[in-house]
Amino acid sequence: MRHLFIVNPVADGLKGHLKDAIGKIRAFLDNHSQLSGDIHITRWKRDAVGFVRRYVQETGEFVRVYAVGGTSTLFEVVNGAIGLPNVQIANYPLGRCNSFVRCFGDDKLYLFQSLRNLAFSETIAVDVIRCGFNYSIAFGALGVESTSGRTGEALMDWVGYNADVCYRLAAVYYLLRSDSGENYRINLDGVKLDGNYVSILAANQPCYGINLKPGVGAVPNDGLLDLYLVKKTSRFKQLRLMHDYINGQHGKWFDYISHHTGRRVSVSSENVMCICADGERFYNTSIDFEIIPYAVDFVCPKGVRALRA
Amino acid sequence: MQSFTDRAERYLNKRHAEVVAAAFILVHTIITSFGAAWKLPIGLLLAAASIFANRWIDRQGTAAWVIPSALALVGTLTAAFGGSNRMYFAYLIGCGVISLTYLDRRSFFVYIGISNALAGGLILAAGASGARLANMWTATQFFGYDTICMMLLWSCSFFQGKAETIEKSGHTFETIMKTTPSYMAIINDKAEVEYISSSLAEWLGISHMKYAKYSALLDLLPTGDMKMMFQEIIEQGGYVERNFEAVVDNSIHWFVLRSSLLEEYGISRFFEWVDITPIMEAKNEAESATRAKSDFLANVSHEIRTPMNAIIGMTELTLSDNISSEQAERAMAIKTAAISLLNIVNDILDFSKIEARKMEIVSKPFDFSSFLNDLVNIVNIKANGEGIALTTRIARDMPAVVCLDDLRLRQCLVNLLNNAVKFTNKGCISLDAWSETLRDGRLKLSFSVKDTGVGIKREEISKLFNEFQQLDTHKNRNISGTGLGLAITRRLVELMEGEISVESVYNVGSTFSFFVICDRFDAEDLANIQIKGIRVLCYEPNHYHADALEYALKNFGVEHVVMKDLDMTIERLGKGGYTHVLFDASGKERVSAYSFMTETRFIMLKNVLDQKDPDFMDILTRPLLPTTLANLLNGRDKKETKEAASVAVEDLQTKDSFVLVVDDNPVNLSVAEGLLRRCGVNVETASGGQEAIEKASAAEYDIIFMDHMMPDVDGLDATKAIRALGARHLDSVIVALTANVVSDAREQFFLAGMNGFLAKPIIVSDLHDILLKFLPHEKIVKNAGARK
């Protein structure tokens, strides 16, 4: 088995600490001489996708790929590894959101931040969502999540700190606009769910963003796609609704928030949609989300199991 | 880092420039209209007029600058000589129309230069009185205003010009990206999309190409392998060109991709790929058809040759039995017809092979002297039988060993010689050969076959080498042939990097010439005379043979006399001094009277079909080849003065040899068994691969003849199984006995572990060659005259 560390130098937790992180990985490999490993520092967007794929194919052995960064890094590793039989994926969470590993418990994050744990733990097969030509491991979203996420990032880049506040401000700004929400045509396994929605979430697990858990009931290895639809309503109601929604408190909003499970959902709109998959954005007027059951082997430290929100 | 000018170019356009110009005029009007509010609307009007006039001027072209320049001049003069209001009007006119000229930089400079200089000059010429001076000062101020105004407006025009250029090129680029059928993408240094073509957007299922902007290019690609390849290209840098295939929508698509670096304004790389699936599908279809053709060739080869083997083989066995002369004649006729049919089949298969580009030229070193010997032997009997003299003129400095495909070269020459025999009723057929070393050290071997035959009409020469073409079919209707021989010869010659040509005179004769290119194997010449002081006297009544002999001896540089008259020959012989005397059999009695001349060697020349002379030992058969003549003159031929150009192969005899023949066809088994028993070989048979494996494991055989296509276990699998039986079977001799003669099949035999190959129908001499090659030496009893 080979060990490949994909290090994202622009991950939140690595900015200004890249050298230390590399040193730590090298020291770990030196102390565990039975492990043969390589480190690759990504150079541009999606560099890891092609690199991982080529590395795994050329090696011919089993490879455990460590996404050292956040959800973005994990996204690239998943897209590089998908479909290859001899690869396992691990996430050393150093990102801003770390959405996927949070589904195992916020209090369990430290277990993923141990190289030793990651190197010697077993894997579990987890589902992956196909979003068009890409694959996300945590979620795919349209509406307020993706649009405000883009605005929030731009705001954060300008302000320079406190991403959580920036994202929330951006979401509030979006929800207060009169043109928030969109008319979508939705087909979930043949069932039409057309309507005017302010948020569409195709979740493989409950978490996204920073400390948010809207995907109540989503489990990453149940072979099902969890679809959450939030209907458009009046602006101020939307604010309250979304506040509860993102914290996983859907109970009293059952008229506005619907939860469906299925295998494949097609979403389209007359206007261009901002589509978010694990924090990465694309633009198109249509998208398909499809669950690929047990598509990748994910390293799961001992004592951890996937939790529903 | 972009300069201000560069950035300005992006943002200024025609409208901006007009607005700036009009705004300047307006501002100036407002400033100057303090205390004279009536000036304001005029200024506004002029500002508006300047925009429309500018557009008009723009359409007219640069010659229209004359108008505003003239107006400005008038305005300035008025300013210089007139009152304040007139000055003002003139100034406004001047400023207003100046804006009309700002598109043309030349007119700007001309205006400034001419009008102001003229005005200044006129002012000075009018005298520098107080009022004039004041006016001159005012004019100078206006000159200053003019200049500022001009500079500003000129800057606008400069940027406008640039902006227009950018706009134009931007428009052109957009048009290309919208209309090109290729898939194009341009990325920045973060591997994010800057532009994609409409066709690519459509292929990727993106509603509009602008939606792809700033997405990671790899996110847009449909398959993991494509993402991997593009990442590799970005990593690699430089110019990249490659083919790739991708499965899209459950079908395979083939693409040609080109990518190169772009380093400008943050753009990093350009990709273009083109879907060549239709071309690849057509190519695959064509390859599939070629494979089907090859398979057909292999099957046809096998299916035809298998029964031919039975016909020829059984006839051969019948001929060796005790039969009456009538029966022998009939059997011989069957054999001749069968061989003729086989030759036609071979021609067709060869032609099909060439057409299917399956014909290979397998170059290997071979002895050129033996090659010529065999060649002459093949044709000599036929030619002689028709009463045609076969002569040769072979340059002695031809290489002794040639590196070429001897089989194909022989095929070409035999074709030409056989044609010569076919179309010549009397006279001579001459085979000439010479060589030349090329600049690159390779050899050019040239051959010509010249005959005194029926010739070819001039208008038919052009179609001579076409397939299935037979000339003058009415006249030549009794001459057999498929019309493929020359077509095959031409193709083979071309495969050997040569060319073929013909010269012919109808009813006189033809000369077919060709050359081939090959590698030189070594520096040794075909034949050389090593002994000095040789003097040769020849008596050759046939002038064709006489000319050939003359050529050969002259080529060797040997002192010689060739006589066609016997009396004159005897006269010369009587004078003595000759080391060698070559004479025709017709002069035997008179010449042999001088056999007391011990210092002279007497050699009788005869034709191949002439009876052997038991009284005379030193006999040579015409035509004399260079090696034969050289050996004779060098005294190395003592053992070979028997008929070196032997044609008939006497039976090979063996003892204590055991052979297994494997074939699923009982007739073929019977033929092979019969031919082998004739050589004294103990033969066992097996009717299939499985039986062969069992027999091989139980007993040892000197040679196993293995058919290829058998129903239970085929020859290849049986061979592999026998080899796997144990160590002693690794050295067993297994020879493919098959009608499948396509080159790919032969390669399969050797790869399967077979040691040799014997084609069906079995040619006895080939069978003897195999036995001689693989049987232990002590088991060969008699090998008289077998072909070497």
mmCIF file of C-alpha atoms in Angstrom, chain B residues 4-302:
data_model
loop_
_atom_site.group_PDB
_atom_site.id
_atom_site.type_symbol
_atom_site.label_atom_id
_atom_site.label_comp_id
_atom_site.label_asym_id
_atom_site.label_seq_id
_atom_site.Cartn_x
_atom_site.Cartn_y
_atom_site.Cartn_z
ATOM 1 C CA PHE B 4 -2.751 52.855 -17.944
ATOM 2 C CA THR B 5 -2.925 53.046 -21.698
ATOM 3 C CA ASP B 6 -3.691 49.369 -21.971
ATOM 4 C CA ARG B 7 -6.422 49.606 -19.413
ATOM 5 C CA ALA B 8 -7.753 52.740 -20.989
ATOM 6 C CA GLU B 9 -7.898 50.958 -24.310
ATOM 7 C CA ARG B 10 -10.184 48.397 -22.848
ATOM 8 C CA TYR B 11 -12.629 50.883 -21.506
ATOM 9 C CA LEU B 12 -12.681 53.715 -23.998
ATOM 10 C CA ASN B 13 -14.726 53.264 -27.051
ATOM 11 C CA LYS B 14 -16.210 55.421 -29.729
ATOM 12 C CA ARG B 15 -19.018 56.667 -27.596
ATOM 13 C CA HIS B 16 -16.699 57.595 -24.757
ATOM 14 C CA ALA B 17 -14.476 59.601 -27.054
ATOM 15 C CA GLU B 18 -17.400 61.505 -28.469
ATOM 16 C CA VAL B 19 -18.752 62.230 -25.030
ATOM 17 C CA VAL B 20 -15.390 63.548 -23.853
ATOM 18 C CA ALA B 21 -15.066 65.796 -26.860
ATOM 19 C CA ALA B 22 -18.581 67.129 -26.551
ATOM 20 C CA ALA B 23 -18.193 67.573 -22.812
ATOM 21 C CA PHE B 24 -15.036 69.582 -23.260
ATOM 22 C CA ILE B 25 -16.708 71.891 -25.699
ATOM 23 C CA LEU B 26 -19.630 72.241 -23.344
ATOM 24 C CA VAL B 27 -17.476 73.008 -20.326
ATOM 25 C CA HIS B 28 -15.524 75.554 -22.269
ATOM 26 C CA THR B 29 -18.736 77.093 -23.481
ATOM 27 C CA ILE B 30 -20.044 77.362 -19.935
ATOM 28 C CA ILE B 31 -16.848 78.990 -18.745
ATOM 29 C CA THR B 32 -16.770 81.498 -21.512
ATOM 30 C CA SER B 33 -20.462 82.223 -21.364
ATOM 31 C CA PHE B 34 -20.323 83.848 -17.933
ATOM 32 C CA GLY B 35 -21.918 87.182 -18.407
ATOM 33 C CA ALA B 36 -23.192 86.187 -21.770
ATOM 34 C CA ALA B 37 -25.806 83.589 -21.198
ATOM 35 C CA TRP B 38 -26.918 83.685 -24.819
ATOM 36 C CA LYS B 39 -23.675 81.904 -25.706
ATOM 37 C CA LEU B 40 -24.720 78.814 -23.788
ATOM 38 C CA PRO B 41 -27.312 77.338 -26.123
ATOM 39 C CA ILE B 42 -25.021 77.940 -29.067
ATOM 40 C CA GLY B 43 -22.310 76.099 -27.290
ATOM 41 C CA LEU B 44 -24.659 73.255 -26.536
ATOM 42 C CA LEU B 45 -25.735 73.115 -30.138
ATOM 43 C CA LEU B 46 -22.161 73.038 -31.310
ATOM 44 C CA ALA B 47 -21.331 70.288 -28.864
ATOM 45 C CA ALA B 48 -24.146 68.174 -30.227
ATOM 46 C CA ALA B 49 -23.265 69.091 -33.800
ATOM 47 C CA SER B 50 -19.695 68.041 -33.230
ATOM 48 C CA ILE B 51 -20.796 64.508 -32.399
ATOM 49 C CA PHE B 52 -22.909 64.093 -35.492
ATOM 50 C CA ALA B 53 -20.403 65.842 -37.675
ATOM 51 C CA ASN B 54 -17.714 63.556 -36.282
ATOM 52 C CA ARG B 55 -19.674 60.540 -37.349
ATOM 53 C CA TRP B 56 -20.188 62.012 -40.774
ATOM 54 C CA ILE B 57 -16.501 62.747 -41.099
ATOM 55 C CA ASP B 58 -15.769 59.222 -39.926
ATOM 56 C CA ARG B 59 -17.755 57.846 -42.784
ATOM 57 C CA GLN B 60 -16.174 60.149 -45.349
ATOM 58 C CA GLY B 61 -12.630 59.267 -44.561
ATOM 59 C CA THR B 62 -9.534 61.215 -43.816
ATOM 60 C CA ALA B 63 -9.786 63.629 -46.775
ATOM 61 C CA ALA B 64 -12.665 65.361 -45.053
ATOM 62 C CA TRP B 65 -10.282 66.976 -42.580
ATOM 63 C CA VAL B 66 -9.887 69.817 -45.035
ATOM 64 C CA ILE B 67 -13.322 71.175 -44.151
ATOM 65 C CA PRO B 68 -12.900 71.585 -40.404
ATOM 66 C CA SER B 69 -9.321 72.743 -40.838
ATOM 67 C CA ALA B 70 -10.449 75.456 -43.221
ATOM 68 C CA LEU B 71 -13.231 76.489 -40.890
ATOM 69 C CA ALA B 72 -10.853 76.614 -37.968
ATOM 70 C CA LEU B 73 -8.481 78.774 -40.009
ATOM 71 C CA VAL B 74 -11.254 81.164 -40.830
ATOM 72 C CA GLY B 75 -12.242 81.232 -37.213
ATOM 73 C CA THR B 76 -8.760 82.051 -36.090
ATOM 74 C CA LEU B 77 -8.335 84.813 -38.645
ATOM 75 C CA THR B 78 -11.632 86.252 -37.602
ATOM 76 C CA ALA B 79 -10.487 86.092 -34.033
ATOM 77 C CA ALA B 80 -7.330 87.899 -34.963
ATOM 78 C CA PHE B 81 -8.922 90.671 -36.975
ATOM 79 C CA GLY B 82 -12.492 90.833 -35.741
ATOM 80 C CA GLY B 83 -14.275 91.988 -32.592
ATOM 81 C CA SER B 84 -14.889 90.049 -29.422
ATOM 82 C CA ASN B 85 -18.180 88.447 -30.500
ATOM 83 C CA ARG B 86 -16.854 87.502 -33.803
ATOM 84 C CA MET B 87 -13.809 86.206 -32.082
ATOM 85 C CA TYR B 88 -15.995 84.163 -29.849
ATOM 86 C CA PHE B 89 -18.026 82.759 -32.673
ATOM 87 C CA ALA B 90 -14.927 82.022 -34.596
ATOM 88 C CA TYR B 91 -13.414 80.346 -31.604
ATOM 89 C CA LEU B 92 -16.485 78.223 -31.053
ATOM 90 C CA ILE B 93 -16.581 77.315 -34.671
ATOM 91 C CA GLY B 94 -12.978 76.432 -34.498
ATOM 92 C CA CYS B 95 -13.361 74.337 -31.361
ATOM 93 C CA GLY B 96 -16.555 72.799 -32.548
ATOM 94 C CA VAL B 97 -15.240 71.649 -35.809
ATOM 95 C CA ILE B 98 -11.883 70.708 -34.363
ATOM 96 C CA SER B 99 -13.691 67.865 -32.756
ATOM 97 C CA LEU B 100 -14.654 66.746 -36.217
ATOM 98 C CA THR B 101 -11.059 66.176 -37.053
ATOM 99 C CA TYR B 102 -9.923 64.376 -33.973
ATOM 100 C CA LEU B 103 -10.143 61.010 -35.603
ATOM 101 C CA ASP B 104 -7.363 61.885 -37.928
ATOM 102 C CA ARG B 105 -4.082 62.658 -36.249
ATOM 103 C CA ARG B 106 -2.479 63.914 -39.412
ATOM 104 C CA SER B 107 -5.153 66.515 -39.893
ATOM 105 C CA PHE B 108 -4.745 67.568 -36.295
ATOM 106 C CA PHE B 109 -1.082 68.395 -36.748
ATOM 107 C CA VAL B 110 -1.675 70.008 -40.106
ATOM 108 C CA TYR B 111 -4.410 72.179 -38.694
ATOM 109 C CA ILE B 112 -2.293 73.310 -35.785
ATOM 110 C CA GLY B 113 0.637 74.011 -37.999
ATOM 111 C CA ILE B 114 -0.982 75.753 -40.939
ATOM 112 C CA SER B 115 -3.812 77.631 -39.421
ATOM 113 C CA ASN B 116 -2.075 79.005 -36.437
ATOM 114 C CA ALA B 117 1.145 79.823 -38.275
ATOM 115 C CA LEU B 118 -0.790 81.516 -40.990
ATOM 116 C CA ALA B 119 -2.872 83.441 -38.571
ATOM 117 C CA GLY B 120 0.176 84.486 -36.623
ATOM 118 C CA GLY B 121 1.956 85.542 -39.787
ATOM 119 C CA LEU B 122 -0.953 87.566 -40.997
ATOM 120 C CA ILE B 123 -1.232 89.278 -37.687
ATOM 121 C CA LEU B 124 2.394 90.234 -37.761
ATOM 122 C CA ALA B 125 2.167 91.320 -41.351
ATOM 123 C CA ALA B 126 -0.717 93.571 -40.516
ATOM 124 C CA GLY B 127 1.521 95.483 -38.178
ATOM 125 C CA ALA B 128 1.877 95.280 -34.472
ATOM 126 C CA SER B 129 -0.343 98.103 -33.425
ATOM 127 C CA GLY B 130 -1.966 98.022 -30.050
ATOM 128 C CA ALA B 131 -5.232 96.590 -31.190
ATOM 129 C CA ARG B 132 -3.523 94.109 -33.430
ATOM 130 C CA LEU B 133 -1.234 93.084 -30.631
ATOM 131 C CA ALA B 134 -4.152 92.587 -28.333
ATOM 132 C CA ASN B 135 -5.790 90.494 -30.990
ATOM 133 C CA MET B 136 -2.574 88.637 -31.539
ATOM 134 C CA TRP B 137 -2.406 87.921 -27.826
ATOM 135 C CA THR B 138 -5.971 86.707 -27.933
ATOM 136 C CA ALA B 139 -5.169 84.584 -30.912
ATOM 137 C CA THR B 140 -2.209 83.158 -29.057
ATOM 138 C CA GLN B 141 -4.436 82.314 -26.132
ATOM 139 C CA PHE B 142 -6.789 80.645 -28.443
ATOM 140 C CA PHE B 143 -3.841 78.862 -29.859
ATOM 141 C CA GLY B 144 -3.163 77.619 -26.353
ATOM 142 C CA TYR B 145 -6.756 76.580 -25.883
ATOM 143 C CA ASP B 146 -6.698 75.001 -29.267
ATOM 144 C CA THR B 147 -3.685 73.016 -28.354
ATOM 145 C CA ILE B 148 -5.111 71.772 -25.053
ATOM 146 C CA CYS B 149 -8.357 70.953 -26.711
ATOM 147 C CA MET B 150 -6.596 69.228 -29.511
ATOM 148 C CA MET B 151 -4.377 67.221 -27.231
ATOM 149 C CA LEU B 152 -7.320 66.017 -25.225
ATOM 150 C CA LEU B 153 -9.363 65.201 -28.229
ATOM 151 C CA TRP B 154 -6.430 63.567 -29.922
ATOM 152 C CA SER B 155 -5.938 61.369 -26.871
ATOM 153 C CA CYS B 156 -9.570 60.398 -27.141
ATOM 154 C CA SER B 157 -9.145 59.561 -30.778
ATOM 155 C CA PHE B 158 -6.074 57.572 -30.016
ATOM 156 C CA PHE B 159 -7.872 55.560 -27.403
ATOM 157 C CA GLN B 160 -10.924 55.372 -29.547
ATOM 158 C CA GLY B 161 -8.866 53.993 -32.377
ATOM 159 C CA LYS B 162 -7.366 51.466 -30.047
ATOM 160 C CA ALA B 163 -10.720 50.682 -28.503
ATOM 161 C CA GLU B 164 -12.162 50.163 -31.934
ATOM 162 C CA THR B 165 -9.344 47.808 -32.774
ATOM 163 C CA ILE B 166 -9.947 45.893 -29.564
ATOM 164 C CA GLU B 167 -13.642 45.891 -30.191
ATOM 165 C CA LYS B 168 -13.084 44.643 -33.715
ATOM 166 C CA SER B 169 -10.733 41.879 -32.632
ATOM 167 C CA GLY B 170 -12.985 41.040 -29.726
ATOM 168 C CA HIS B 171 -15.871 40.725 -32.129
ATOM 169 C CA THR B 172 -13.814 38.530 -34.413
ATOM 170 C CA PHE B 173 -12.777 36.298 -31.515
ATOM 171 C CA GLU B 174 -16.348 35.997 -30.336
ATOM 172 C CA THR B 175 -17.487 35.034 -33.798
ATOM 173 C CA ILE B 176 -14.849 32.333 -33.954
ATOM 174 C CA MET B 177 -15.804 30.960 -30.564
ATOM 175 C CA LYS B 178 -19.462 30.931 -31.502
ATOM 176 C CA THR B 179 -19.116 29.325 -34.876
ATOM 177 C CA THR B 180 -16.177 26.929 -34.731
ATOM 178 C CA PRO B 181 -17.113 23.261 -34.728
ATOM 179 C CA SER B 182 -13.939 22.432 -32.768
ATOM 180 C CA TYR B 183 -14.039 22.238 -29.014
ATOM 181 C CA MET B 184 -11.961 25.149 -27.770
ATOM 182 C CA ALA B 185 -11.131 26.263 -24.275
ATOM 183 C CA ILE B 186 -8.838 28.962 -22.945
ATOM 184 C CA ILE B 187 -7.826 28.865 -19.306
ATOM 185 C CA ASN B 188 -6.014 31.260 -17.034
ATOM 186 C CA ASP B 189 -3.078 30.545 -14.809
ATOM 187 C CA LYS B 190 -5.396 29.115 -12.147
ATOM 188 C CA ALA B 191 -6.721 26.569 -14.652
ATOM 189 C CA GLU B 192 -10.051 28.400 -14.656
ATOM 190 C CA VAL B 193 -11.963 28.840 -17.862
ATOM 191 C CA GLU B 194 -11.722 32.204 -19.583
ATOM 192 C CA TYR B 195 -13.491 31.219 -22.757
ATOM 193 C CA ILE B 196 -14.992 28.144 -24.302
ATOM 194 C CA SER B 197 -16.489 27.725 -27.725
ATOM 195 C CA SER B 198 -20.211 27.319 -28.238
ATOM 196 C CA SER B 199 -19.673 23.859 -29.628
ATOM 197 C CA LEU B 200 -17.865 22.825 -26.466
ATOM 198 C CA ALA B 201 -20.605 24.285 -24.296
ATOM 199 C CA GLU B 202 -23.127 22.272 -26.260
ATOM 200 C CA TRP B 203 -21.084 19.111 -25.973
ATOM 201 C CA LEU B 204 -20.753 19.585 -22.226
ATOM 202 C CA GLY B 205 -24.440 20.298 -21.804
ATOM 203 C CA ILE B 206 -23.902 23.901 -20.708
ATOM 204 C CA SER B 207 -26.675 26.202 -21.875
ATOM 205 C CA HIS B 208 -24.394 29.066 -22.770
ATOM 206 C CA MET B 209 -20.663 29.311 -23.065
ATOM 207 C CA LYS B 210 -20.525 32.277 -20.685
ATOM 208 C CA TYR B 211 -21.695 30.026 -17.801
ATOM 209 C CA ALA B 212 -18.422 28.194 -17.944
ATOM 210 C CA LYS B 213 -16.373 31.294 -17.177
ATOM 211 C CA TYR B 214 -14.211 30.970 -14.087
ATOM 212 C CA SER B 215 -15.170 27.340 -13.544
ATOM 213 C CA ALA B 216 -12.242 24.972 -13.284
ATOM 214 C CA LEU B 217 -11.765 23.452 -16.718
ATOM 215 C CA LEU B 218 -11.403 19.984 -15.272
ATOM 216 C CA ASP B 219 -14.817 20.309 -13.650
ATOM 217 C CA LEU B 220 -16.391 20.620 -17.060
ATOM 218 C CA LEU B 221 -14.813 17.524 -18.599
ATOM 219 C CA PRO B 222 -17.026 14.450 -18.781
ATOM 220 C CA THR B 223 -14.710 11.610 -17.756
ATOM 221 C CA GLY B 224 -12.041 11.009 -15.142
ATOM 222 C CA ASP B 225 -9.514 10.000 -17.765
ATOM 223 C CA MET B 226 -10.039 13.236 -19.670
ATOM 224 C CA LYS B 227 -9.530 15.213 -16.479
ATOM 225 C CA MET B 228 -6.356 13.274 -15.857
ATOM 226 C CA MET B 229 -5.081 13.909 -19.366
ATOM 227 C CA PHE B 230 -5.802 17.634 -19.248
ATOM 228 C CA GLN B 231 -4.133 17.923 -15.879
ATOM 229 C CA GLU B 232 -1.091 16.224 -17.329
ATOM 230 C CA ILE B 233 -1.031 18.652 -20.250
ATOM 231 C CA ILE B 234 -1.286 21.666 -17.970
ATOM 232 C CA GLU B 235 1.506 20.223 -15.870
ATOM 233 C CA GLN B 236 3.638 19.392 -18.893
ATOM 234 C CA GLY B 237 3.622 22.853 -20.431
ATOM 235 C CA GLY B 238 4.632 23.667 -23.984
ATOM 236 C CA TYR B 239 2.897 22.546 -27.121
ATOM 237 C CA VAL B 240 1.079 19.246 -26.897
ATOM 238 C CA GLU B 241 -0.639 17.230 -29.582
ATOM 239 C CA ARG B 242 -2.220 13.889 -28.962
ATOM 240 C CA ASN B 243 -5.065 11.552 -29.802
ATOM 241 C CA PHE B 244 -7.365 10.238 -27.153
ATOM 242 C CA GLU B 245 -10.641 8.400 -26.782
ATOM 243 C CA ALA B 246 -13.403 8.975 -24.299
ATOM 244 C CA VAL B 247 -16.614 7.179 -23.513
ATOM 245 C CA VAL B 248 -19.365 9.769 -23.671
ATOM 246 C CA ASP B 249 -23.017 8.819 -23.473
ATOM 247 C CA ASN B 250 -22.071 5.149 -23.529
ATOM 248 C CA SER B 251 -20.283 5.351 -26.850
ATOM 249 C CA ILE B 252 -16.614 5.680 -27.658
ATOM 250 C CA HIS B 253 -15.510 8.922 -29.247
ATOM 251 C CA TRP B 254 -12.050 9.627 -30.663
ATOM 252 C CA PHE B 255 -10.468 13.049 -30.580
ATOM 253 C CA VAL B 256 -7.373 14.867 -31.775
ATOM 254 C CA LEU B 257 -6.204 17.421 -29.228
ATOM 255 C CA ARG B 258 -3.829 20.330 -29.577
ATOM 256 C CA SER B 259 -2.818 22.612 -26.769
ATOM 257 C CA SER B 260 -0.357 25.414 -26.510
ATOM 258 C CA LEU B 261 0.698 28.040 -24.033
ATOM 259 C CA LEU B 262 -0.581 31.575 -24.203
ATOM 260 C CA GLU B 263 1.054 34.102 -21.971
ATOM 261 C CA GLU B 264 -0.808 37.327 -22.118
ATOM 262 C CA TYR B 265 -3.104 39.188 -19.769
ATOM 263 C CA GLY B 266 -3.343 36.275 -17.354
ATOM 264 C CA ILE B 267 -4.329 33.761 -20.041
ATOM 265 C CA SER B 268 -2.406 30.575 -19.626
ATOM 266 C CA ARG B 269 -3.272 27.892 -22.134
ATOM 267 C CA PHE B 270 -5.331 27.128 -25.169
ATOM 268 C CA PHE B 271 -6.955 23.778 -25.893
ATOM 269 C CA GLU B 272 -8.574 22.615 -29.049
ATOM 270 C CA TRP B 273 -9.888 19.164 -29.710
ATOM 271 C CA VAL B 274 -11.762 17.799 -32.668
ATOM 272 C CA ASP B 275 -14.055 14.819 -32.782
ATOM 273 C CA ILE B 276 -12.670 12.393 -35.335
ATOM 274 C CA THR B 277 -15.032 9.569 -34.460
ATOM 275 C CA PRO B 278 -16.433 9.214 -38.001
ATOM 276 C CA ILE B 279 -12.903 8.968 -39.386
ATOM 277 C CA MET B 280 -11.881 6.427 -36.764
ATOM 278 C CA GLU B 281 -15.005 4.401 -37.328
ATOM 279 C CA ALA B 282 -14.290 4.354 -41.034
ATOM 280 C CA LYS B 283 -10.703 3.331 -40.283
ATOM 281 C CA ASN B 284 -11.832 0.564 -37.956
ATOM 282 C CA GLU B 285 -14.293 -0.615 -40.554
ATOM 283 C CA ALA B 286 -11.588 -0.659 -43.183
ATOM 284 C CA GLU B 287 -9.258 -2.555 -40.843
ATOM 285 C CA SER B 288 -12.020 -4.990 -40.095
ATOM 286 C CA ALA B 289 -12.560 -5.511 -43.801
ATOM 287 C CA THR B 290 -8.844 -6.057 -44.265
ATOM 288 C CA ARG B 291 -8.842 -8.597 -41.458
ATOM 289 C CA ALA B 292 -11.812 -10.325 -43.047
ATOM 290 C CA LYS B 293 -9.909 -10.339 -46.328
ATOM 291 C CA SER B 294 -6.886 -11.849 -44.608
ATOM 292 C CA ASP B 295 -9.010 -14.515 -42.996
ATOM 293 C CA PHE B 296 -10.590 -15.219 -46.340
ATOM 294 C CA LEU B 297 -7.151 -15.488 -47.915
ATOM 295 C CA ALA B 298 -6.056 -17.920 -45.266
ATOM 296 C CA ASN B 299 -9.188 -20.023 -45.689
ATOM 297 C CA VAL B 300 -9.090 -20.007 -49.457
ATOM 298 C CA SER B 301 -5.435 -20.860 -49.409
ATOM 299 C CA HIS B 302 -6.133 -23.796 -47.167
#
